[in-house]
XYZ file of C-alpha atoms in Angstrom:
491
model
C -15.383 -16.830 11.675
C -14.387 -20.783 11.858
C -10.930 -21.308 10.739
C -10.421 -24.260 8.619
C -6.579 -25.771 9.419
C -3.904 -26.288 6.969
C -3.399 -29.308 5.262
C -0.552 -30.827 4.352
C -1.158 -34.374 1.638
C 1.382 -36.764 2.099
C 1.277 -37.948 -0.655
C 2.585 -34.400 -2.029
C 5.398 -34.668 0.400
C 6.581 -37.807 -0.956
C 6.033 -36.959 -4.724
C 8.348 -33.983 -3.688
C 11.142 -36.022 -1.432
C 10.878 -38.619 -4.052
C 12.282 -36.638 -6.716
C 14.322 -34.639 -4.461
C 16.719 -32.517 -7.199
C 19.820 -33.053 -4.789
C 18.938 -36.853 -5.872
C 19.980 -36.377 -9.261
C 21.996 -33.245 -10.955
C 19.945 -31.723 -13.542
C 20.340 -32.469 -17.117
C 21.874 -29.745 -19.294
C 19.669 -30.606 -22.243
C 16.256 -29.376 -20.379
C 14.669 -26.374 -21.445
C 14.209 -22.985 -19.698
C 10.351 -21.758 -19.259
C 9.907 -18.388 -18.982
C 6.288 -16.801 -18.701
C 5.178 -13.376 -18.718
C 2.070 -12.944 -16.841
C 0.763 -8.987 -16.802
C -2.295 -8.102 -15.063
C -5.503 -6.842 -16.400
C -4.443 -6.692 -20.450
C -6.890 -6.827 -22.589
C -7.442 -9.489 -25.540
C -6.717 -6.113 -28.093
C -3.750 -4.832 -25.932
C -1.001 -6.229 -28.109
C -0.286 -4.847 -31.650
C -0.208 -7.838 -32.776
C -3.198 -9.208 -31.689
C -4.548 -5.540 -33.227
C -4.483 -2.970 -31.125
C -3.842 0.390 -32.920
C -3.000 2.370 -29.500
C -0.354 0.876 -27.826
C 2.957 -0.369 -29.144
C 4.425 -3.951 -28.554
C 7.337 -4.298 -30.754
C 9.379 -6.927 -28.868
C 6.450 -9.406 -28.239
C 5.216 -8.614 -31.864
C 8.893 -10.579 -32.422
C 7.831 -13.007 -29.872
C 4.804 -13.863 -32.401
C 6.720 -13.570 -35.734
C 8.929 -15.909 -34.094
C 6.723 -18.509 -32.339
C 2.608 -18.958 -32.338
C -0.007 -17.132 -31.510
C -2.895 -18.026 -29.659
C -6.157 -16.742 -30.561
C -8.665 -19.010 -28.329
C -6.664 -19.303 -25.023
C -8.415 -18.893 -21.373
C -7.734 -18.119 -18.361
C -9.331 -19.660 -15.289
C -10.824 -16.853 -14.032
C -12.083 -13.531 -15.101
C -10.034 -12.111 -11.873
C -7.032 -12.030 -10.142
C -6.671 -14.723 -7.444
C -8.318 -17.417 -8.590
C -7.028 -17.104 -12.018
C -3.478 -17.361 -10.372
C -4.532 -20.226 -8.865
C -5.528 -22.693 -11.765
C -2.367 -21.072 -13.488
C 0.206 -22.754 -11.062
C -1.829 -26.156 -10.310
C -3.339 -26.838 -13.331
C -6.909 -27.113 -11.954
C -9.651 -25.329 -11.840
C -10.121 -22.652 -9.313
C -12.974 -24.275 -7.769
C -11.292 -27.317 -8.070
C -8.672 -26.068 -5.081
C -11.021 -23.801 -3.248
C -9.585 -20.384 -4.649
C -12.665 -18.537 -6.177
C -12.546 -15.977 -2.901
C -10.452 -14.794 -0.629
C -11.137 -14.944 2.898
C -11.688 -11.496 3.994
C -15.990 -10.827 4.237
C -16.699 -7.713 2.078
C -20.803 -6.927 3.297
C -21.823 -10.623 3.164
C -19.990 -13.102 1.159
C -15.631 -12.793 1.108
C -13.730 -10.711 -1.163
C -13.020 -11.617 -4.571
C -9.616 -11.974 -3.885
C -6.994 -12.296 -1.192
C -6.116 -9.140 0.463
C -3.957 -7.505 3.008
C -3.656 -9.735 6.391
C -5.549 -12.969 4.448
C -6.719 -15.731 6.799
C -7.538 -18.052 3.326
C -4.370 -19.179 0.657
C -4.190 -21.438 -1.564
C -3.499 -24.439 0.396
C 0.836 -25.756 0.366
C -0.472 -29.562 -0.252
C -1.152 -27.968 -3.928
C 1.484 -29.041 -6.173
C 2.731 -26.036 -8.312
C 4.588 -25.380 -11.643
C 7.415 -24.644 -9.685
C 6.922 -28.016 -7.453
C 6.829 -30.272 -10.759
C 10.255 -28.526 -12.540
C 11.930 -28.032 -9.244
C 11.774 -31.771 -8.547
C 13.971 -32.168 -11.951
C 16.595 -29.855 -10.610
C 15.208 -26.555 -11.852
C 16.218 -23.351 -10.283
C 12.826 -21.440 -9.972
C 11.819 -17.757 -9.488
C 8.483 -15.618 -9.019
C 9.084 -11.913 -9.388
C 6.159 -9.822 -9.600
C 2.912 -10.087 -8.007
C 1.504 -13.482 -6.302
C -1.765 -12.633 -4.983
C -2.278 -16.336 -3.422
C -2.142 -15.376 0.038
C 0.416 -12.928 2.024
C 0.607 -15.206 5.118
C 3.985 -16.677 5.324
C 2.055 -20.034 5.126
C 0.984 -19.174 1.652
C 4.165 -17.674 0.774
C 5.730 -18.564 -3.000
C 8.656 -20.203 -0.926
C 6.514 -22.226 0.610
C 5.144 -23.573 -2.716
C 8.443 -24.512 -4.347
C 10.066 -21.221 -5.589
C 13.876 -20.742 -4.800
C 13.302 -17.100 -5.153
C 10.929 -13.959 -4.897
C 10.966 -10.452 -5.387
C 7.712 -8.602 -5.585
C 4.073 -7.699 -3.724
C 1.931 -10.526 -2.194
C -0.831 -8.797 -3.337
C -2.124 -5.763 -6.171
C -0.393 -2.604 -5.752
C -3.722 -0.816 -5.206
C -3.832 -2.586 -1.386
C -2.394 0.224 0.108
C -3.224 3.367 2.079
C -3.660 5.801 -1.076
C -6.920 3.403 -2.525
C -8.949 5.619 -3.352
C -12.019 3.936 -0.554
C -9.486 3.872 2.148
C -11.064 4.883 5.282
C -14.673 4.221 3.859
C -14.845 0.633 2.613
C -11.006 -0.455 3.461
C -8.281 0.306 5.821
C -4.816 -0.813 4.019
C -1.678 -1.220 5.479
C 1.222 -0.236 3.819
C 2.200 -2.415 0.966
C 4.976 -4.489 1.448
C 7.690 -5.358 -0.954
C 9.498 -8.550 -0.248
C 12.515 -10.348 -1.144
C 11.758 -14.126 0.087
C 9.887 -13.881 2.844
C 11.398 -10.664 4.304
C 9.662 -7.106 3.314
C 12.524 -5.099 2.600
C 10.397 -1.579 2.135
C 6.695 -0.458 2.219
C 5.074 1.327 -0.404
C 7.415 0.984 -2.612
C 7.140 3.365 -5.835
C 5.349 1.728 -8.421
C 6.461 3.968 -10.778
C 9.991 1.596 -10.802
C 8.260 -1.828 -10.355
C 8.855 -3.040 -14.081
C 11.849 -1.605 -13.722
C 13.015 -3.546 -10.714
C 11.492 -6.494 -11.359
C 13.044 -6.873 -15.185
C 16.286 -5.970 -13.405
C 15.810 -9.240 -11.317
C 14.417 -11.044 -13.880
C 17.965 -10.346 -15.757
C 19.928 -11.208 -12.810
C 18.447 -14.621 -12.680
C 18.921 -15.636 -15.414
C 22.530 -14.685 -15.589
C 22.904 -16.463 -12.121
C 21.505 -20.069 -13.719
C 22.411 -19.599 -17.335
C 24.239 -23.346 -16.725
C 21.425 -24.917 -15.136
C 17.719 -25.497 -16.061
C 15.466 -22.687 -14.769
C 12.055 -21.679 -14.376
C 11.345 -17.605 -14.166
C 7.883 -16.819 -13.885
C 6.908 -12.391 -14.403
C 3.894 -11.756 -13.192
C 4.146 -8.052 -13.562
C 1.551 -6.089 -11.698
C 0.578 -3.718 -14.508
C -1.812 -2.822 -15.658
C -3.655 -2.847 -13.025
C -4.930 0.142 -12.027
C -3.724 2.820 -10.772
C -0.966 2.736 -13.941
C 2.700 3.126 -13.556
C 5.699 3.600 -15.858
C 9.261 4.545 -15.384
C 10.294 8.517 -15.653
C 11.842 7.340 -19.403
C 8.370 5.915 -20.179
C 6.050 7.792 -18.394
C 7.338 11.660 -20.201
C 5.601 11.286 -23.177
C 2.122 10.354 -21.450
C 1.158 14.435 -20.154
C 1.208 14.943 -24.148
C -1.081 12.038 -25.404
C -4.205 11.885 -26.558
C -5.471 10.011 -23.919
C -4.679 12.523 -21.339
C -6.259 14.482 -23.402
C -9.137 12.721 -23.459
C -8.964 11.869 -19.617
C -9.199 15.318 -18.884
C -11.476 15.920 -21.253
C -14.033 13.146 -19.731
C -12.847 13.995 -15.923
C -11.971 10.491 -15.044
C -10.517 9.956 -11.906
C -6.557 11.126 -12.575
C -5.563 9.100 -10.037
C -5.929 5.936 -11.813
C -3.534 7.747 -14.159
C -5.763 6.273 -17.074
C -3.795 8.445 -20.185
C -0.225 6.052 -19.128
C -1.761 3.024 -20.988
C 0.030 2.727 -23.356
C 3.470 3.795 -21.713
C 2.715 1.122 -18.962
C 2.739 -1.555 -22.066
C 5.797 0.018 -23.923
C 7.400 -0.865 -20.453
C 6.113 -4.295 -20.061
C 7.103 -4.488 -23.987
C 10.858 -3.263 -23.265
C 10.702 -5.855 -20.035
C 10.300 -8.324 -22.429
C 12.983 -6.822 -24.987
C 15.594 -7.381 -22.313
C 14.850 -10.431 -20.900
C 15.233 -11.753 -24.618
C 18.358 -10.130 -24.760
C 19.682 -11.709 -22.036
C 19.030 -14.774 -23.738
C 20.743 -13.466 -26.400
C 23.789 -12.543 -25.548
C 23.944 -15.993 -22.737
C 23.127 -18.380 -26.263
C 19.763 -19.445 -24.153
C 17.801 -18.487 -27.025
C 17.723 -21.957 -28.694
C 16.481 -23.982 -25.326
C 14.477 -21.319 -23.969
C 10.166 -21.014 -24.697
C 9.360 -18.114 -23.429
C 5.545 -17.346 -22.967
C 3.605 -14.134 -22.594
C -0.021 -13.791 -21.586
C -2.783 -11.777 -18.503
C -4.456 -12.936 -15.825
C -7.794 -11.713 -17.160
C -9.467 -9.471 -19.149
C -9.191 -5.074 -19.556
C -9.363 -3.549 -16.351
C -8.156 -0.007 -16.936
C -10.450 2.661 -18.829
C -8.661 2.469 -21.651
C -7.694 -0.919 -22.024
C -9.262 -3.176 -24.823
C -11.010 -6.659 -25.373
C -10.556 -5.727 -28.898
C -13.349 -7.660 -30.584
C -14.850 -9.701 -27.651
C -17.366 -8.793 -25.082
C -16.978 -8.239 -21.509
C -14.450 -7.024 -19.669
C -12.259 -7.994 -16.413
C -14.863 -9.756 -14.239
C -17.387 -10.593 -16.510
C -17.797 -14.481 -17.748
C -18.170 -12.528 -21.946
C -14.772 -13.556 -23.913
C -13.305 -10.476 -23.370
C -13.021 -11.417 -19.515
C -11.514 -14.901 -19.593
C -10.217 -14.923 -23.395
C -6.947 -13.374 -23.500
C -3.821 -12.706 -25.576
C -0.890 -15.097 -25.405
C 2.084 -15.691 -27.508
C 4.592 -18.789 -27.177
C 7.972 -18.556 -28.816
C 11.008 -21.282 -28.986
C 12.905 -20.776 -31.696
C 13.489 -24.372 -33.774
C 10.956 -26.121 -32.027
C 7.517 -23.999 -32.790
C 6.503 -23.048 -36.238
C 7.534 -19.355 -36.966
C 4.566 -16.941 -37.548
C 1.594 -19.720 -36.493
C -1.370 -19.292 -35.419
C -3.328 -21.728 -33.202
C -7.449 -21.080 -32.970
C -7.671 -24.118 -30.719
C -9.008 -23.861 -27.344
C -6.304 -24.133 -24.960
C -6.063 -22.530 -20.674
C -3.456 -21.280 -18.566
C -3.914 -24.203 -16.783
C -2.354 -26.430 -19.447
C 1.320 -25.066 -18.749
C 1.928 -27.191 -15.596
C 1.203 -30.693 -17.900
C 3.013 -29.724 -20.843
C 6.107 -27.851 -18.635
C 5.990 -31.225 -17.191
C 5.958 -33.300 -20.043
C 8.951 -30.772 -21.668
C 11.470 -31.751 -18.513
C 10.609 -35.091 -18.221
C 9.130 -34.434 -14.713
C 5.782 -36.129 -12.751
C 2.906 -34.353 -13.073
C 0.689 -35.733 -9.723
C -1.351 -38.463 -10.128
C -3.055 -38.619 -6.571
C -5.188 -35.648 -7.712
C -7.663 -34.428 -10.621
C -5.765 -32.112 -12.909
C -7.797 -30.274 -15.168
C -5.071 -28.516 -17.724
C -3.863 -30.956 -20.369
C -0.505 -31.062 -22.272
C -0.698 -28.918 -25.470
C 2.825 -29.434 -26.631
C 1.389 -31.479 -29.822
C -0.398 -28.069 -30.876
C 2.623 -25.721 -30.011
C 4.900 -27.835 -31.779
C 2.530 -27.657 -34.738
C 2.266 -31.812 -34.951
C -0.167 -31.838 -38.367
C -3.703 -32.174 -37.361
C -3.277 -31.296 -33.976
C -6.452 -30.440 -31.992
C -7.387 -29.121 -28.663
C -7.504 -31.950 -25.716
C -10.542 -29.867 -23.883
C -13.778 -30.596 -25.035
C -15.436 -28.589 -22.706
C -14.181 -25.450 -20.580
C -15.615 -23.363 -17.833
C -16.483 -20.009 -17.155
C -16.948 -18.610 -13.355
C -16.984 -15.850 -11.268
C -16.416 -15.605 -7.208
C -17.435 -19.342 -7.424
C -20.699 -18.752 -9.399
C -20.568 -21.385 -12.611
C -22.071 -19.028 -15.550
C -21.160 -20.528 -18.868
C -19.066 -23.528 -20.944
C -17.616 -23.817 -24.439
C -17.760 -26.914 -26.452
C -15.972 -26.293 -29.776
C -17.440 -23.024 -31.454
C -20.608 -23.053 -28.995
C -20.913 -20.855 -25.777
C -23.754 -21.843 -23.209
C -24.310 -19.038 -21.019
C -26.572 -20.513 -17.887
C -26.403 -17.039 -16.048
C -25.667 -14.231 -18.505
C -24.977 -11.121 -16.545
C -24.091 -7.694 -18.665
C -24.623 -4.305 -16.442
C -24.084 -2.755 -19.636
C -27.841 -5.028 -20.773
C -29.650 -5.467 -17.736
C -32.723 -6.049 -20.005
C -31.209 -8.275 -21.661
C -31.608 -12.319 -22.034
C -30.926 -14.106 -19.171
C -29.549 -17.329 -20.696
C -27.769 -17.817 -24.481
C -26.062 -19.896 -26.929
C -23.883 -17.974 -29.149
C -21.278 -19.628 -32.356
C -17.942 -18.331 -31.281
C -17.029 -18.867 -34.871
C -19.438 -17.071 -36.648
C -20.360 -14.649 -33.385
C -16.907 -14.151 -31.346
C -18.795 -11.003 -29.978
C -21.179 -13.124 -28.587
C -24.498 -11.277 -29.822
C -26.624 -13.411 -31.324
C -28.851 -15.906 -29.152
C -28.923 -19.040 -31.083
C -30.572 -21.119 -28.323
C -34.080 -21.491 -29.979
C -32.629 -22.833 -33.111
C -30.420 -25.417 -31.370
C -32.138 -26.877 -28.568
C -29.739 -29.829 -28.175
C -26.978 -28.331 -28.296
C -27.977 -26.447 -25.607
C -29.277 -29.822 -23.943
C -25.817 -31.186 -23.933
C -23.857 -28.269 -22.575
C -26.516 -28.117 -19.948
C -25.251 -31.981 -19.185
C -21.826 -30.416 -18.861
C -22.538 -27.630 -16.486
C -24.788 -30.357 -14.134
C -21.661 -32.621 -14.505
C -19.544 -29.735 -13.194
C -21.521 -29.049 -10.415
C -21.871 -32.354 -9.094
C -18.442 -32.611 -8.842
C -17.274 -29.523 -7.502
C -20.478 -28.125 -6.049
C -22.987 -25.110 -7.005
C -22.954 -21.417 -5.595
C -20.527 -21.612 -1.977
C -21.111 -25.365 -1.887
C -18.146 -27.214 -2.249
C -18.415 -30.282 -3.665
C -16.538 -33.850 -2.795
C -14.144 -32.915 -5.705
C -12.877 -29.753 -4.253
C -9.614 -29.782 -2.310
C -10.235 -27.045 0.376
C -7.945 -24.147 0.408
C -6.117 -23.405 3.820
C -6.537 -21.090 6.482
C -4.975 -19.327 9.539
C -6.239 -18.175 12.614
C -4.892 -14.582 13.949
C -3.554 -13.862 10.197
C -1.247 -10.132 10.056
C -0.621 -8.074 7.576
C 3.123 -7.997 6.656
C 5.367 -5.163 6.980
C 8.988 -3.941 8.504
């Protein structure tokens, strides 16, 4: 394999050194960002965005507080390269993130795995980056799945502090095709850049990272921070606390587990118990806010990385699933809450990405957001703030999978170029569907419309051209880095 060598843009370097925070101190009037990122909830797996099986009482608050957002994507219907365009803003393509770098038969892995020779490259400029230059004290502490060399370490890429997994907590020895189609090392749990135990139990990862999570924020309650949760459930195989997990041998869906013989490993029937924890994660963190009078000057967001993965987790209404380019894989629940600065109980149908956080964090602290570079995500404040007539800045967005462009939006309409549904091989191989009338995308309405379909064609061509079709990369991509020799971490 041909290693491709790490670049560095100096141009990042001196948009960093320029606005240095030892430069200036920090003003006390900036606001705190939290966001919640879980992995693999579904668009119905929230009760209030109407799921009837699991429980979310604290982020329920969260909405009757602040907005929710019914029409907000993700960049990526999986995990690495939805990560990606979450902390730069840009499209995964756009920074060479769609894969990872390990070959799986004859194309690489959908995402990074154990021992990684391909991260996302440090001349990115992350969330962290942009807030950190105005003094903020940042933290990851979860799951960062952007590459486990210590190249591509969240250190590395402007965070002061992380506890967590470089990776999902299924790269281990006990996956269930270890020693057929992989060969895991032990996971590694790190604190920085030092792993501090392997295979850690999972059972108490909520637990410990919600326990952080508190500590931070107790530790920079006088300063601006930045504390970013990516939890790692639920992602299969689910986990949940002894307090949490009791009730799950006596559920229905146990019942029903055992009843259809799936695979107990995956420990499908703890569902809902793995979102009461995530929910109660959530409860304290607000808390905390609570009783440290953060409340007022803190937004605190919640959303996935991508659609259901788990057997019993939902889409709710939407097709597709985790993976697929459907709604239900890129479209996914998200509630935004700052109390006196956006509307209680609202609702916002406007089409708005993950990627849009960096801009508008940006715009919030008064910080650059990099101008040497394309930036896809847009600030969305006006439509969080619920500024009267307020409208989405996209007028397009992009579906892909592993690279493979497959469909864009344009207000309500859905162009699907390469519709693939396992569940309908038969089925048509391109669409237009009204996400207004049609949000479960079933309808072909291509025959009646043939110019709509004309000009989202223009837009997927446009696309291309710029960042390439298939594994080409195109002149707008900025190519991910690599390492040669890359090892798995560990004690």
């Amino acid at each position: 394999m041909m290693f491709k060598p790490l670049l560095y843009s100096l141009a990042c370097v001196c948009f960093l050194s320029a606005c240095s925070p030892t430069q200036k101190a920090p003003s006390a009037d900036l606001p705190n960002f939290i966001l919640f990122f879980t992995d693999d909830q579904g668009y119905g797996d929230l009760s209030c965005f109407g799921s009837t099986q699991v429980r979310t009482p604290h982020i329920d608050q969260l909405a009757a507080e602040g907005m929710k957002l019914t029409s907000f994507y993700v960049g990526a219907p999986v995990c690495t390269p939805s990560r990606a365009a979450l902390m730069t803003g840009c499209y995964p393509k756009r920074v060479d993130m769609v894969r990872g770098g390990i070959m799986d038969g004859d194309k690489p892995f959908v995402v990074t795995l154990a021992g990684d020779p391909k991260g996302m490259n440090p001349s990115e400029i992350t969330i962290a980056e942009v807030l950190k230059a105005k003094g903020y004290a940042t933290a990851i502490l979860g799951k960062w799945h952007l590459g486990d060399q210590p190249e591509f370490l969240p250190s590395r890429q402007g965070f002061d502090e992380f506890f967590g997994i470089p990776y999902s907590h299924d790269i281990h020895p006990f996956h269930p095709q270890q020693g057929t189609r992989w060969n895991f090392p032990p996971l590694p749990l790190l604190d920085g850049e030092t792993v501090i135990e392997e295979n850690p139990d999972a059972d108490y990862l909520t637990q410990r990272i919600t326990d952080r999570a508190v500590d931070f924020i107790e530790r920079h309650q006088d300063q601006p921070f930045f504390l970013y949760i990516p939890h790692p459930m639920p992602h299969n195989p689910l986990h949940a606390s002894p307090e949490f997990e009791q009730a799950a041998d006596d559920s229905i869906l146990f019942r029903l587990a055992q009843e259809k013989g799936i695979d107990y490993r995956l420990r499908n029937h703890l569902y809902p118990q793995t979102i009461g924890e995530i929910d109660a994660s959530v409860g304290r963190v607000v808390e905390a806010l609570n009783r440290l009078n953060l409340t007022q000057k803190t937004m605190i967001v919640f959303t996935t990385d991508n659609g259901p993965g788990s057997r019993f987790a939902t889409a709710g209404p939407l097709r597709g699933r985790k993976g697929t380019t459907f709604e239900g894989g890129q479209r996914v629940p998200a509630v935004v809450s700052w109390p006196g600065m956006i509307p209680v109980a609202s609702v916002s149908d406007e089409l708005l990405t993950a990627m849009d956080f960096l801009p508008t964090f940006a715009a919030l602290a008064g910080a650059n957001v990099p101008e040497d570079r394309v930036i896809d995500g847009k600030n969305i404040w006006p439509i969080l703030s619920g500024e009267i007539g307020a409208r989405t800045p996209h007028d397009r967005f992009f579906y892909s999978m592993a690279g493979d462009l497959r469909a864009v939006r344009s207000g309500p309409w859905k162009y699907h170029q390469r519709l693939i549904d396992r569940q309908d091989p038969d089925g048509p191989e391109t669409a237009l569907y009204n996400l207004e009338s049609d949000l479960a995308e079933t309808t072909d309405l291509s025959s009646e419309y043939p110019e709509i379909v004309e000009r989202l064609k223009t837009y997927l061509k446009a696309y291309e051209a710029e960042l390439g079709k298939g594994d080409v990369l195109g002149e707008g991509v900025r190519p991910a880095a690599w390492v040669e020799n890359p090892k798995a971490l560990g004690l």
